[in-house]
Coordinates of C-alpha atoms in Angstrom, one line a residue:
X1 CA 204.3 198.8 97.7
X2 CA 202.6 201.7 96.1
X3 CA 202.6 202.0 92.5
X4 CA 204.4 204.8 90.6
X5 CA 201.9 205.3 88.0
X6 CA 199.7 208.8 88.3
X7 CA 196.4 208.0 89.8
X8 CA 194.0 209.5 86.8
X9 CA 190.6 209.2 87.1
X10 CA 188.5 207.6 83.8
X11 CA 186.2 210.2 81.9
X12 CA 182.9 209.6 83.4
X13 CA 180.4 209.1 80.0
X14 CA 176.8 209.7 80.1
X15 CA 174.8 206.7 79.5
X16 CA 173.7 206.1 75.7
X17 CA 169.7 204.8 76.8
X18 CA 168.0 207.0 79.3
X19 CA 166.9 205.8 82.6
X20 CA 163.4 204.9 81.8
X21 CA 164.1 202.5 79.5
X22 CA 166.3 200.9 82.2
X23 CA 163.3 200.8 84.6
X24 CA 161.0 199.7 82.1
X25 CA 163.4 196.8 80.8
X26 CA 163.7 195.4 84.5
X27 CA 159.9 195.9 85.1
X28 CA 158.8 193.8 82.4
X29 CA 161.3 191.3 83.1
X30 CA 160.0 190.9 86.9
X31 CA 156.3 191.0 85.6
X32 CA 157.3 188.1 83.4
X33 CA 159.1 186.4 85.9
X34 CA 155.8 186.7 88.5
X35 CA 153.7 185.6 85.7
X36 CA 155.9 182.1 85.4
X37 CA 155.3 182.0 89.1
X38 CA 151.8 182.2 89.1
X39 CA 151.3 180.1 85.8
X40 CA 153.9 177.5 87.0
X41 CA 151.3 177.0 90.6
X42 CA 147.8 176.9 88.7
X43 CA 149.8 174.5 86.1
X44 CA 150.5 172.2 89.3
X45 CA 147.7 172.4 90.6
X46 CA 145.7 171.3 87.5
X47 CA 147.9 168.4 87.4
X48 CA 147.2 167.3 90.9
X49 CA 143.5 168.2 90.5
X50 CA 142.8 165.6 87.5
X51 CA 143.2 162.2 89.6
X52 CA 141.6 163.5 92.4
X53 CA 138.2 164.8 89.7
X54 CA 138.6 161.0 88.6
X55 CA 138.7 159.0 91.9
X56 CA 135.9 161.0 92.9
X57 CA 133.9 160.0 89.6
X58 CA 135.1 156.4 89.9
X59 CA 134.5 155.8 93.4
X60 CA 130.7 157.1 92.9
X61 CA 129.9 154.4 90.4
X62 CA 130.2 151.4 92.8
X63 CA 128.3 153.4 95.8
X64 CA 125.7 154.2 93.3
X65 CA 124.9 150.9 92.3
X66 CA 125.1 149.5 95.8
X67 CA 122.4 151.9 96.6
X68 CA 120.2 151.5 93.3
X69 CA 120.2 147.6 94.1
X70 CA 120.2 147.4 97.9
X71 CA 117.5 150.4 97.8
X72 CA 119.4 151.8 100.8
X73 CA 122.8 153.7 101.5
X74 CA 125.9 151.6 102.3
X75 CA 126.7 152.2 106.1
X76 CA 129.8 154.7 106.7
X77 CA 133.2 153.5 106.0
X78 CA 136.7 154.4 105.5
X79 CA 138.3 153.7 102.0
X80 CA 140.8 151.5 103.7
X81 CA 138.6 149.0 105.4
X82 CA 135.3 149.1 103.0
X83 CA 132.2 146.4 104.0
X84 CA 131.9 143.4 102.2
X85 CA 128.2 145.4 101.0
X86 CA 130.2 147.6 99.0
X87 CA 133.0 145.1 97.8
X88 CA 130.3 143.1 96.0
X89 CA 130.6 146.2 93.6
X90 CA 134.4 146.0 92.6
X91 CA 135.1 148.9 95.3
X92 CA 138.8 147.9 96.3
X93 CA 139.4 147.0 92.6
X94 CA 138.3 150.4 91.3
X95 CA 140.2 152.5 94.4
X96 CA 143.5 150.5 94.0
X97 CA 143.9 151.9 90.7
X98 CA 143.5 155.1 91.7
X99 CA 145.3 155.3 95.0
X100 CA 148.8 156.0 93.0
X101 CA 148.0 158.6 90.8
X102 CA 146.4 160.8 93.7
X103 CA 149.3 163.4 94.7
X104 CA 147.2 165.4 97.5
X105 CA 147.5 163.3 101.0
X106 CA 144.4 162.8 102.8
X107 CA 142.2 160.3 104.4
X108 CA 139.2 159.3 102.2
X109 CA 135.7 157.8 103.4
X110 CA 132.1 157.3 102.8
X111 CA 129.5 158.4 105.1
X112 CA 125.4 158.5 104.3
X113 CA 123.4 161.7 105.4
X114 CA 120.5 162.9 105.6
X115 CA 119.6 166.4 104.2
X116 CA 116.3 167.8 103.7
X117 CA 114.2 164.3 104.5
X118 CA 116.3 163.1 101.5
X119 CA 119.1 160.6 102.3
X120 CA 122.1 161.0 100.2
X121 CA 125.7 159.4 100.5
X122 CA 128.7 161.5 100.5
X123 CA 132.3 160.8 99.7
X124 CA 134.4 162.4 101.9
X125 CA 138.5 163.7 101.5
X126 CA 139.9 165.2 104.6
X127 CA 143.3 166.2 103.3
X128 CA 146.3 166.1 105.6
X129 CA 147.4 170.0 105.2
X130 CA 144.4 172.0 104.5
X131 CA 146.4 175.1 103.2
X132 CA 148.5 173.1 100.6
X133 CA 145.4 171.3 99.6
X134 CA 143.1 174.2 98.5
X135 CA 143.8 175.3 95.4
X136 CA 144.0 171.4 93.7
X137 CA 140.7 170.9 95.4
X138 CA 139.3 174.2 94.1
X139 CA 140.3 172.7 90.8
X140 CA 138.4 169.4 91.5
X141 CA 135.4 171.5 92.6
X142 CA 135.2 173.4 88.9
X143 CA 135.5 169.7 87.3
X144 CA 133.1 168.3 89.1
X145 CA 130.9 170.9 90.0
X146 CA 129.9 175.0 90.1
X147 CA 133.9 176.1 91.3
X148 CA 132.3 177.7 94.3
X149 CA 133.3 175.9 97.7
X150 CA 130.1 176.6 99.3
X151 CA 127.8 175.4 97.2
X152 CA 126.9 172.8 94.9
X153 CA 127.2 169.1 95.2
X154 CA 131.1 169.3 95.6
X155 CA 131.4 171.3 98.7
X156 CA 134.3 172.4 101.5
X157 CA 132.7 171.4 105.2
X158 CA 133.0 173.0 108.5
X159 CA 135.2 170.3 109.8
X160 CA 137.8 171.0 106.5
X161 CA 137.0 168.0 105.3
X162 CA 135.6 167.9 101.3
X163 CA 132.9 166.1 100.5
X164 CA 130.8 164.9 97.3
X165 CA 127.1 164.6 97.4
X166 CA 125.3 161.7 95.5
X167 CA 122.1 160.9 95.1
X168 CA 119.4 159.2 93.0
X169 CA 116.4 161.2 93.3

């Protein structure tokens, strides 16, 4: 049923801040609110990019001195399944420590090179999503290296695959 009281309308007020206050209230808020956003993904990153900086730097060690004292480059190998050459060096005792603290999924392997008459080896990460993978290994690339993908010893390949030059010349 309908009500008997009178139907008044309430006395519109004026508002006591003016508009642009409103606007600039909101703006800062959603400026600060993008800037969590963007801190909140270099922060992760960062944090995925420190393992990965030290499993590169660890794994180097035992290639290295399986090159300085067989005076050649191991042959290539996948991480998984590495030659008893290279196992002489404490290779699976080193990776198995770092296998759990990597966060970025990929395949990782070894493969020697030649570039420029020199022969080098190269570690090799071939993450598993390429687009979710780039900005940790950016991150690797300014700890280990120049932070420029395309050049430097720490370099993005044409086949999306990473890889880290060594040598000993």
């Amino acid at each position: 049923m309908a009500s008997s009281e009178p139907k008044v309308p309430a006395v519109l007020v004026a508002p006591s801040t003016p508009l642009w206050f409103h606007v600039l209230r909101w703006a800062l808020v959603g400026g600060f609110v993008a800037f969590l956003v963007a801190f909140s993904d270099v922060l992760l990153s960062h944090r995925r990019a420190v393992p990965m900086a030290a499993a590169f730097r660890a794994i180097a060690e035992p290639l290295l001195q399986a090159r300085l004292e067989q005076r050649a480059w191991p042959e290539g190998f996948a991480f998984a399944q590495p030659p008893p050459a290279v196992q002489r060096y404490k290779f699976s005792e080193a990776w198995d420590k770092l296998v759990p603290a990597l966060e970025v999924p990929g395949a990782w392997s070894y493969a020697p090179e030649t570039q420029d008459g020199l022969a080098r080896g190269v570690i090799l990460f071939r993450p598993a999503s390429p687009e979710a993978a780039a900005a940790p290994l950016r991150s690797v690339d300014q700890r280990l290296d120049d932070g420029k993908p395309e050049t430097g010893k720490f370099r993005r390949r044409p086949d999306g695959s990473w890889g880290l030059t060594l040598s000993v010349e």
